[in-house]
mmCIF file of C-alpha atoms in Angstrom:
data_model
loop_
_atom_site.group_PDB
_atom_site.id
_atom_site.type_symbol
_atom_site.label_atom_id
_atom_site.label_comp_id
_atom_site.label_asym_id
_atom_site.label_seq_id
_atom_site.Cartn_x
_atom_site.Cartn_y
_atom_site.Cartn_z
ATOM 1 C CA MET A 237 -5.289 -22.979 -24.855
ATOM 2 C CA ASP A 238 -6.811 -25.131 -27.830
ATOM 3 C CA GLU A 239 -3.056 -26.983 -27.777
ATOM 4 C CA TRP A 240 -3.239 -27.960 -24.281
ATOM 5 C CA LYS A 241 -6.093 -30.099 -25.214
ATOM 6 C CA GLY A 242 -4.528 -33.027 -26.673
ATOM 7 C CA ASN A 243 -4.390 -35.903 -24.853
ATOM 8 C CA HIS A 244 -0.577 -36.410 -25.597
ATOM 9 C CA TYR A 245 -0.207 -33.784 -22.525
ATOM 10 C CA GLY A 246 -1.729 -36.084 -20.238
ATOM 11 C CA ASN A 247 1.753 -38.016 -19.125
ATOM 12 C CA ILE A 248 2.897 -34.009 -18.234
ATOM 13 C CA LEU A 249 -0.157 -32.899 -16.442
ATOM 14 C CA GLY A 250 -0.449 -36.397 -14.367
ATOM 15 C CA ARG A 251 -2.950 -36.128 -11.424
ATOM 16 C CA LYS A 252 -2.941 -32.291 -11.258
ATOM 17 C CA THR A 253 -5.499 -30.103 -12.018
ATOM 18 C CA LEU A 254 -4.207 -27.041 -14.220
ATOM 19 C CA VAL A 255 -6.577 -24.231 -14.381
ATOM 20 C CA ALA A 256 -6.339 -21.612 -17.243
ATOM 21 C CA SER A 257 -7.364 -18.202 -17.764
ATOM 22 C CA HIS A 258 -7.273 -16.778 -21.231
ATOM 23 C CA GLY A 259 -9.280 -14.190 -23.218
ATOM 24 C CA GLY A 260 -11.762 -13.655 -20.308
ATOM 25 C CA THR A 261 -12.168 -17.473 -19.934
ATOM 26 C CA CYS A 262 -10.979 -20.027 -17.062
ATOM 27 C CA SER A 263 -10.307 -23.595 -18.329
ATOM 28 C CA ARG A 264 -9.604 -26.508 -16.028
ATOM 29 C CA PHE A 265 -7.574 -29.511 -17.315
ATOM 30 C CA THR A 266 -7.780 -32.198 -16.005
ATOM 31 C CA PHE A 267 -6.183 -35.844 -17.001
ATOM 32 C CA SER A 268 -7.987 -39.527 -16.629
ATOM 33 C CA GLU A 269 -5.570 -42.130 -17.112
ATOM 34 C CA THR A 270 -8.447 -44.520 -16.897
ATOM 35 C CA ASP A 271 -9.345 -43.840 -20.687
ATOM 36 C CA SER A 272 -6.310 -41.612 -21.326
ATOM 37 C CA LYS A 273 -8.246 -38.576 -22.000
ATOM 38 C CA MET A 274 -7.438 -34.535 -21.539
ATOM 39 C CA ASN A 275 -10.388 -33.555 -19.719
ATOM 40 C CA VAL A 276 -11.366 -29.830 -20.120
ATOM 41 C CA GLU A 277 -14.197 -27.704 -18.387
ATOM 42 C CA THR A 278 -15.203 -24.724 -17.640
ATOM 43 C CA PRO A 279 -16.754 -23.946 -14.337
ATOM 44 C CA THR A 280 -18.948 -21.062 -13.662
ATOM 45 C CA ILE A 281 -17.495 -20.374 -10.072
ATOM 46 C CA LEU A 282 -14.029 -19.582 -11.687
ATOM 47 C CA GLN A 283 -15.568 -17.288 -14.581
ATOM 48 C CA GLY A 284 -14.822 -13.625 -13.253
ATOM 49 C CA VAL A 285 -14.501 -10.138 -14.712
ATOM 50 C CA HIS A 286 -10.671 -9.008 -13.558
ATOM 51 C CA GLU A 287 -8.403 -6.389 -14.744
ATOM 52 C CA GLU A 288 -5.582 -7.725 -13.633
ATOM 53 C CA ALA A 289 -4.289 -11.392 -13.676
ATOM 54 C CA ASP A 290 -2.594 -10.465 -9.790
ATOM 55 C CA THR A 291 -6.144 -10.510 -8.729
ATOM 56 C CA LEU A 292 -7.367 -13.138 -10.679
ATOM 57 C CA LEU A 293 -4.764 -15.520 -9.544
ATOM 58 C CA ALA A 294 -6.232 -14.770 -5.682
ATOM 59 C CA PHE A 295 -10.391 -15.480 -7.091
ATOM 60 C CA HIS A 296 -8.790 -19.043 -8.381
ATOM 61 C CA CYS A 297 -7.219 -19.596 -5.162
ATOM 62 C CA SER A 298 -10.393 -19.139 -3.024
ATOM 63 C CA ASN A 299 -12.471 -21.367 -5.564
ATOM 64 C CA VAL A 300 -10.313 -24.301 -5.790
ATOM 65 C CA ASN A 301 -9.774 -27.078 -3.134
ATOM 66 C CA GLY A 302 -6.380 -28.701 -1.985
ATOM 67 C CA ASN A 303 -3.261 -27.530 -2.209
ATOM 68 C CA ILE A 304 -2.102 -24.509 -4.534
ATOM 69 C CA SER A 305 1.460 -23.770 -6.684
ATOM 70 C CA ILE A 306 1.297 -20.447 -8.087
ATOM 71 C CA ARG A 307 4.203 -19.342 -10.650
ATOM 72 C CA ALA A 308 4.712 -15.843 -9.858
ATOM 73 C CA SER A 309 7.235 -13.084 -9.159
ATOM 74 C CA ASP A 310 5.257 -10.280 -8.379
ATOM 75 C CA THR A 311 5.187 -9.101 -5.367
ATOM 76 C CA ASP A 312 1.335 -7.247 -5.748
ATOM 77 C CA VAL A 313 0.281 -11.373 -6.049
ATOM 78 C CA LEU A 314 1.703 -12.143 -2.771
ATOM 79 C CA VAL A 315 0.352 -9.338 -0.484
ATOM 80 C CA ILE A 316 -3.131 -9.928 -1.869
ATOM 81 C CA LEU A 317 -2.722 -13.567 -1.088
ATOM 82 C CA LEU A 318 -1.676 -12.072 2.330
ATOM 83 C CA GLY A 319 -4.297 -10.220 2.824
ATOM 84 C CA MET A 320 -6.763 -13.001 1.520
ATOM 85 C CA LEU A 321 -5.700 -15.482 4.177
ATOM 86 C CA GLY A 322 -5.275 -12.641 6.884
ATOM 87 C CA ARG A 323 -8.838 -12.262 6.691
ATOM 88 C CA GLN A 324 -9.963 -15.859 6.350
ATOM 89 C CA ILE A 325 -8.177 -16.374 9.725
ATOM 90 C CA GLN A 326 -10.290 -13.848 11.327
ATOM 91 C CA ASP A 327 -13.492 -15.664 10.644
ATOM 92 C CA ASP A 328 -14.075 -17.674 13.485
ATOM 93 C CA ARG A 329 -15.800 -20.826 11.146
ATOM 94 C CA TYR A 330 -12.156 -20.592 9.353
ATOM 95 C CA GLN A 331 -10.654 -24.356 8.663
ATOM 96 C CA PRO A 332 -7.475 -23.929 7.138
ATOM 97 C CA ALA A 333 -8.134 -26.663 3.919
ATOM 98 C CA LYS A 334 -5.716 -25.571 1.430
ATOM 99 C CA LYS A 335 -1.884 -24.633 1.456
ATOM 100 C CA ILE A 336 -0.719 -21.862 -1.025
ATOM 101 C CA ILE A 337 3.067 -22.100 -2.255
ATOM 102 C CA MET A 338 4.127 -19.256 -4.613
ATOM 103 C CA ASP A 339 7.109 -20.765 -6.851
ATOM 104 C CA CYS A 340 9.222 -17.405 -7.602
ATOM 105 C CA GLY A 341 12.353 -16.689 -9.160
ATOM 106 C CA SER A 342 14.407 -18.273 -11.675
ATOM 107 C CA GLY A 343 17.805 -20.294 -12.077
ATOM 108 C CA ASN A 344 19.323 -20.677 -9.065
ATOM 109 C CA ALA A 345 17.511 -17.753 -7.756
ATOM 110 C CA ARG A 346 14.071 -19.891 -7.732
ATOM 111 C CA ARG A 347 12.240 -20.637 -4.455
ATOM 112 C CA LEU A 348 9.008 -22.039 -3.035
ATOM 113 C CA ILE A 349 7.504 -19.529 -0.738
ATOM 114 C CA SER A 350 4.725 -20.839 2.102
ATOM 115 C CA VAL A 351 1.965 -18.058 1.877
ATOM 116 C CA ASN A 352 0.400 -19.679 4.476
ATOM 117 C CA ASP A 353 3.857 -19.789 6.898
ATOM 118 C CA ILE A 354 3.929 -16.369 5.958
ATOM 119 C CA VAL A 355 0.605 -15.601 7.766
ATOM 120 C CA ALA A 356 1.197 -17.542 10.925
ATOM 121 C CA ALA A 357 4.538 -15.619 11.506
ATOM 122 C CA LEU A 358 2.394 -11.822 10.945
ATOM 123 C CA GLU A 359 -0.094 -13.133 13.066
ATOM 124 C CA MET A 360 2.021 -14.141 15.981
ATOM 125 C CA LYS A 361 3.766 -10.566 15.815
ATOM 126 C CA GLN A 362 0.551 -9.108 15.913
ATOM 127 C CA THR A 363 -3.213 -9.844 15.812
ATOM 128 C CA GLY A 364 -4.537 -8.940 12.495
ATOM 129 C CA LEU A 365 -1.052 -7.995 10.903
ATOM 130 C CA ALA A 366 -1.427 -10.275 7.477
ATOM 131 C CA ALA A 367 -5.398 -8.849 6.703
ATOM 132 C CA ALA A 368 -3.581 -5.321 7.037
ATOM 133 C CA ILE A 369 -0.271 -5.836 4.323
ATOM 134 C CA PRO A 370 -2.304 -4.926 1.489
ATOM 135 C CA GLY A 371 -3.752 -1.504 3.149
ATOM 136 C CA LEU A 372 0.364 -1.296 4.177
ATOM 137 C CA HIS A 373 1.203 -1.957 0.187
ATOM 138 C CA ALA A 374 -1.055 -0.116 -1.164
ATOM 139 C CA PHE A 375 -0.594 2.611 1.278
ATOM 140 C CA THR A 376 3.260 2.769 1.054
ATOM 141 C CA GLY A 377 3.939 2.572 -2.475
ATOM 142 C CA CYS A 378 2.770 -0.040 -5.476
ATOM 143 C CA ASP A 379 2.447 -0.517 -9.214
ATOM 144 C CA TYR A 380 -0.861 2.013 -8.965
ATOM 145 C CA THR A 381 0.338 4.454 -5.474
ATOM 146 C CA SER A 382 3.378 6.860 -5.175
ATOM 147 C CA ALA A 383 5.844 5.751 -2.407
ATOM 148 C CA PHE A 384 7.144 8.126 0.243
ATOM 149 C CA TYR A 385 10.739 9.300 -0.886
ATOM 150 C CA HIS A 386 13.761 7.452 0.690
ATOM 151 C CA LYS A 387 11.069 5.408 3.284
ATOM 152 C CA GLY A 388 10.842 2.012 1.441
ATOM 153 C CA LYS A 389 8.757 -1.003 3.386
ATOM 154 C CA VAL A 390 10.723 -2.120 6.282
ATOM 155 C CA LYS A 391 10.698 1.236 8.872
ATOM 156 C CA PRO A 392 6.291 0.989 7.406
ATOM 157 C CA LEU A 393 5.793 -2.513 8.581
ATOM 158 C CA GLN A 394 7.948 -2.108 11.634
ATOM 159 C CA ILE A 395 5.702 0.333 12.674
ATOM 160 C CA LEU A 396 2.697 -2.060 12.901
ATOM 161 C CA GLU A 397 4.907 -4.697 14.208
ATOM 162 C CA ASN A 398 5.160 -2.208 17.063
ATOM 163 C CA ASP A 399 1.736 -0.987 17.321
ATOM 164 C CA GLU A 400 0.312 -2.124 20.932
ATOM 165 C CA GLY A 401 -2.890 -0.324 20.502
ATOM 166 C CA GLY A 402 -3.360 -2.260 17.084
ATOM 167 C CA SER A 403 -5.291 1.168 16.200
ATOM 168 C CA LEU A 404 -3.106 1.444 13.143
ATOM 169 C CA ILE A 405 -3.086 -2.469 11.912
ATOM 170 C CA GLU A 406 -7.200 -1.814 12.125
ATOM 171 C CA PHE A 407 -6.706 1.311 9.912
ATOM 172 C CA PHE A 408 -4.776 -0.506 7.242
ATOM 173 C CA SER A 409 -7.418 -3.403 7.671
ATOM 174 C CA ARG A 410 -10.086 -1.166 6.580
ATOM 175 C CA LEU A 411 -8.349 -0.125 3.982
ATOM 176 C CA SER A 412 -9.979 -3.008 2.093
ATOM 177 C CA CYS A 413 -13.563 -2.093 3.287
ATOM 178 C CA ILE A 414 -15.644 0.782 1.357
ATOM 179 C CA ASN A 415 -16.152 2.361 4.120
ATOM 180 C CA GLU A 416 -14.509 5.872 4.130
ATOM 181 C CA PRO A 417 -10.706 5.605 6.170
ATOM 182 C CA SER A 418 -10.018 7.678 9.077
ATOM 183 C CA GLN A 419 -7.867 10.522 7.531
ATOM 184 C CA ALA A 420 -6.540 11.268 11.647
ATOM 185 C CA LYS A 421 -4.780 7.634 11.342
ATOM 186 C CA ALA A 422 -3.295 7.992 8.022
ATOM 187 C CA GLU A 423 -1.593 11.164 9.516
ATOM 188 C CA GLU A 424 -0.531 9.744 12.778
ATOM 189 C CA PHE A 425 1.008 6.703 11.101
ATOM 190 C CA VAL A 426 2.803 9.245 8.395
ATOM 191 C CA CYS A 427 4.154 11.561 11.373
ATOM 192 C CA ASN A 428 5.800 8.151 12.723
ATOM 193 C CA LEU A 429 7.037 7.231 9.222
ATOM 194 C CA TYR A 430 8.978 10.883 9.367
ATOM 195 C CA GLY A 431 10.401 10.368 13.280
ATOM 196 C CA MET A 432 7.775 12.594 14.761
ATOM 197 C CA GLU A 433 6.447 10.083 17.365
ATOM 198 C CA GLY A 434 3.973 11.423 19.282
ATOM 199 C CA GLU A 435 2.876 14.139 16.558
ATOM 200 C CA SER A 436 -0.985 13.449 15.219
ATOM 201 C CA SER A 437 -0.603 15.969 12.487
ATOM 202 C CA VAL A 438 1.339 16.055 9.227
ATOM 203 C CA ASP A 439 1.192 19.711 8.791
ATOM 204 C CA VAL A 440 2.803 20.374 11.803
ATOM 205 C CA ALA A 441 5.247 17.936 11.294
ATOM 206 C CA ARG A 442 5.759 19.143 7.901
ATOM 207 C CA TYR A 443 6.817 22.203 9.407
ATOM 208 C CA ALA A 444 8.580 20.688 12.464
ATOM 209 C CA LYS A 445 11.384 18.550 10.173
ATOM 210 C CA LEU A 446 11.315 21.823 8.113
ATOM 211 C CA LEU A 447 13.022 23.781 11.110
ATOM 212 C CA GLN A 448 15.127 20.608 12.057
ATOM 213 C CA MET A 449 16.063 20.927 8.373
ATOM 214 C CA THR A 450 17.117 24.842 7.802
ATOM 215 C CA GLY A 451 17.065 25.694 11.700
ATOM 216 C CA LYS A 452 15.353 28.926 12.836
ATOM 217 C CA ILE A 453 13.650 31.162 9.901
ATOM 218 C CA ASP A 454 14.926 34.695 9.736
ATOM 219 C CA GLN A 455 11.966 36.894 9.566
ATOM 220 C CA ASN A 456 13.168 39.642 7.414
ATOM 221 C CA ASN A 457 14.325 37.124 4.196
ATOM 222 C CA PRO A 458 12.787 33.642 5.174
ATOM 223 C CA MET A 459 13.909 31.730 2.021
ATOM 224 C CA THR A 460 17.536 32.022 2.749
ATOM 225 C CA THR A 461 17.437 28.931 4.434
ATOM 226 C CA VAL A 462 15.000 27.060 2.469
ATOM 227 C CA LYS A 463 16.534 27.511 -0.631
ATOM 228 C CA LYS A 464 18.441 24.356 -0.168
ATOM 229 C CA VAL A 465 15.976 22.425 0.929
ATOM 230 C CA ASP A 466 14.863 18.755 -0.625
ATOM 231 C CA CYS A 467 11.248 19.088 -0.176
ATOM 232 C CA ALA A 468 10.954 15.635 -1.357
ATOM 233 C CA LEU A 469 12.259 14.409 1.909
ATOM 234 C CA LEU A 470 9.441 16.374 4.185
ATOM 235 C CA PRO A 471 6.005 14.508 5.202
ATOM 236 C CA PRO A 472 3.472 15.410 2.911
ATOM 237 C CA CYS A 473 0.485 17.953 4.077
ATOM 238 C CA SER A 474 -2.639 16.761 4.740
ATOM 239 C CA LYS A 475 -4.374 18.249 1.489
ATOM 240 C CA THR A 476 -1.815 15.741 -0.453
ATOM 241 C CA LEU A 477 -2.002 12.838 2.024
ATOM 242 C CA ARG A 478 -5.943 12.532 1.699
ATOM 243 C CA ASN A 479 -5.925 12.507 -1.667
ATOM 244 C CA ARG A 480 -3.071 9.856 -1.051
ATOM 245 C CA MET A 481 -5.002 7.667 1.012
ATOM 246 C CA ARG A 482 -7.674 7.765 -1.444
ATOM 247 C CA ARG A 483 -6.139 6.346 -4.098
ATOM 248 C CA ALA A 484 -4.695 3.723 -1.801
ATOM 249 C CA HIS A 485 -8.021 3.023 -0.575
ATOM 250 C CA PHE A 486 -9.342 2.101 -4.376
ATOM 251 C CA VAL A 487 -6.631 -0.075 -4.671
ATOM 252 C CA ALA A 488 -6.932 -1.779 -1.242
ATOM 253 C CA ILE A 489 -10.736 -2.260 -2.234
ATOM 254 C CA THR A 490 -9.680 -3.700 -5.132
ATOM 255 C CA TRP A 491 -7.548 -6.457 -3.682
ATOM 256 C CA GLY A 492 -9.112 -7.097 -0.794
ATOM 257 C CA SER A 493 -12.199 -8.304 -2.884
ATOM 258 C CA ALA A 494 -9.933 -9.971 -5.022
ATOM 259 C CA ASP A 495 -11.428 -13.207 -3.945
ATOM 260 C CA SER A 496 -14.881 -12.165 -5.735
ATOM 261 C CA ALA A 497 -15.822 -12.340 -9.437
ATOM 262 C CA ASN A 498 -15.933 -8.849 -9.924
ATOM 263 C CA PRO A 499 -13.349 -6.789 -7.867
ATOM 264 C CA GLY A 500 -13.831 -3.065 -7.587
ATOM 265 C CA SER A 501 -17.397 -3.135 -8.858
ATOM 266 C CA GLY A 502 -19.075 0.105 -9.177
ATOM 267 C CA LEU A 503 -16.044 1.916 -8.419
ATOM 268 C CA SER A 504 -14.771 4.870 -10.042
ATOM 269 C CA PRO A 505 -10.864 5.923 -9.812
ATOM 270 C CA THR A 506 -11.990 9.455 -10.619
ATOM 271 C CA ASP A 507 -13.863 9.137 -7.171
ATOM 272 C CA TYR A 508 -10.872 8.076 -5.537
ATOM 273 C CA GLY A 509 -7.952 10.587 -6.410
ATOM 274 C CA TRP A 510 -7.518 10.487 -9.698
ATOM 275 C CA VAL A 511 -8.464 12.490 -12.984
ATOM 276 C CA GLN A 512 -8.982 11.821 -16.435
ATOM 277 C CA LYS A 513 -6.635 13.556 -18.958
ATOM 278 C CA ASP A 514 -6.056 12.291 -22.364
ATOM 279 C CA GLY A 515 -7.766 8.809 -21.963
ATOM 280 C CA CYS A 516 -5.640 7.837 -18.881
ATOM 281 C CA TYR A 517 -5.775 8.073 -15.241
ATOM 282 C CA THR A 518 -3.171 10.760 -13.420
ATOM 283 C CA PRO A 519 -3.514 11.329 -9.814
ATOM 284 C CA GLU A 520 -4.810 14.754 -8.316
ATOM 285 C CA TRP A 521 -2.233 15.506 -5.777
ATOM 286 C CA PHE A 522 -4.420 17.874 -4.054
ATOM 287 C CA ASN A 523 -7.285 19.644 -3.961
ATOM 288 C CA GLY A 524 -7.152 24.067 -3.697
ATOM 289 C CA PRO A 525 -4.630 26.204 -4.400
ATOM 290 C CA ALA A 526 -0.504 25.375 -3.839
ATOM 291 C CA ILE A 527 0.127 28.435 -1.762
ATOM 292 C CA PRO A 528 -1.907 29.839 0.796
ATOM 293 C CA GLU A 529 -3.659 33.335 -0.263
ATOM 294 C CA GLN A 530 -2.742 35.054 2.773
ATOM 295 C CA LEU A 531 0.958 34.883 2.269
ATOM 296 C CA PHE A 532 0.621 37.835 -0.696
ATOM 297 C CA GLN A 533 -2.238 39.600 1.008
ATOM 298 C CA GLY A 534 -1.396 43.510 0.280
ATOM 299 C CA GLY A 535 1.698 42.550 -2.187
ATOM 300 C CA GLU A 536 3.509 41.602 1.136
ATOM 301 C CA MET A 537 4.914 38.177 2.332
ATOM 302 C CA GLY A 538 2.610 37.391 5.214
ATOM 303 C CA ASP A 539 3.091 35.377 8.182
ATOM 304 C CA ASP A 540 5.518 32.300 7.793
ATOM 305 C CA ARG A 541 3.514 29.943 9.035
ATOM 306 C CA PRO A 542 0.244 28.343 7.653
ATOM 307 C CA SER A 543 -3.185 29.549 9.379
ATOM 308 C CA ASP A 544 -3.651 26.514 9.959
ATOM 309 C CA LEU A 545 -0.875 25.982 12.690
ATOM 310 C CA HIS A 546 -1.890 28.918 14.556
ATOM 311 C CA GLU A 547 -4.934 27.144 15.367
ATOM 312 C CA SER A 548 -3.050 24.444 17.351
ATOM 313 C CA GLY A 549 -2.667 27.035 20.511
ATOM 314 C CA ASP A 550 0.629 25.996 22.728
ATOM 315 C CA ASP A 551 1.508 22.920 21.886
ATOM 316 C CA LEU A 552 2.284 23.945 18.331
ATOM 317 C CA SER A 553 5.039 26.177 20.017
ATOM 318 C CA ALA A 554 6.023 23.439 21.945
ATOM 319 C CA VAL A 555 6.985 21.672 19.115
ATOM 320 C CA LEU A 556 8.578 24.087 16.979
ATOM 321 C CA ASP A 557 10.791 25.179 20.065
ATOM 322 C CA ASP A 558 11.621 21.072 20.612
ATOM 323 C CA ALA A 559 12.367 21.117 16.660
ATOM 324 C CA GLU A 560 14.783 23.976 16.780
ATOM 325 C CA GLU A 561 16.506 22.626 19.947
ATOM 326 C CA ALA A 562 17.069 19.356 18.271
ATOM 327 C CA ARG A 563 18.664 20.984 15.402
ATOM 328 C CA PRO A 564 22.101 19.025 14.345
ATOM 329 C CA GLU A 565 24.680 20.927 14.540
ATOM 330 C CA ALA A 566 26.341 19.716 11.439
ATOM 331 C CA PRO A 567 24.558 20.295 8.046
ATOM 332 C CA TRP A 568 21.379 18.124 7.581
ATOM 333 C CA SER A 569 21.568 15.309 5.407
ATOM 334 C CA ASP A 570 19.146 12.420 4.118
ATOM 335 C CA ASP A 571 21.765 10.075 5.634
ATOM 336 C CA SER A 572 21.989 11.929 8.745
ATOM 337 C CA ASP A 573 17.932 12.131 8.907
ATOM 338 C CA SER A 574 17.817 8.182 8.142
ATOM 339 C CA GLU A 575 20.487 7.110 11.092
ATOM 340 C CA MET A 576 18.459 9.243 13.817
ATOM 341 C CA ASP A 577 15.037 7.067 12.265
ATOM 342 C CA GLU A 578 17.008 3.868 12.917
ATOM 343 C CA CYS A 579 17.767 4.456 16.484
#
């Protein structure tokens, strides 16, 4: 930082304004051509407490006038900026006053990406989609949260693009707010992600998907067909999904307040699906026992269907019957499932 205070760097800086942060202090460099002097300021408006550079960049962008160029290749940075501009668009008082360009890649792969143009394209698809992107990214896997196995990012985005009612877009937009998110909407989205459209319970979808993979379960030896199943290909159960949603909520809140001086202030990861162990935060995958206790009552295997599934009544039976009838003749594989999901 001290090196850039030299006046001889004025020819490089020219009429541009350089904003740099180091050691918790943010400085603004400008060069005066009149007296050939480098001016260095530490404006109060640019000082913030950010653990990650990703949110700090967004904070500086929100407090700098004029067009902005950001040299970064991190997806999280783009996602945070999309959400920030998306929320600004929703404000009736919003007046577009700056253009944000991301300078990505290196060598022949170096590209200039207009964040404003991406926001405009997303809003043409669905109103409010840009503001929902940070929540969607955090929920489907980022640097802090796990991803859904073999699901990627394209299909989750397509689900929101086809969200005619806008309820899922609203869910992911509100994931950046402090209020408790809707577990029901999270389950609806995951059911759609795993090709179980029309279903609203991940527990029912998980069981129905298991039947698609194994066929009808043998009551006398229920584990016969289950042993060869890769459970990572199943939707998460409701207990696991709840803690996943809480972790995504924590990340989305931090990203959603990236334009503030202290994002995520007062939040504790242990209140959002993490536990502290040996000085590190690790995911708490679910609360309670891993296997229902009723399976081992009297030392014998109980009913192979979880008790909460019985409460669904006739609707559950119809779902399970449809799942059995839809079972393909050929052995199930992840590739065949992917093909069906794309149809």
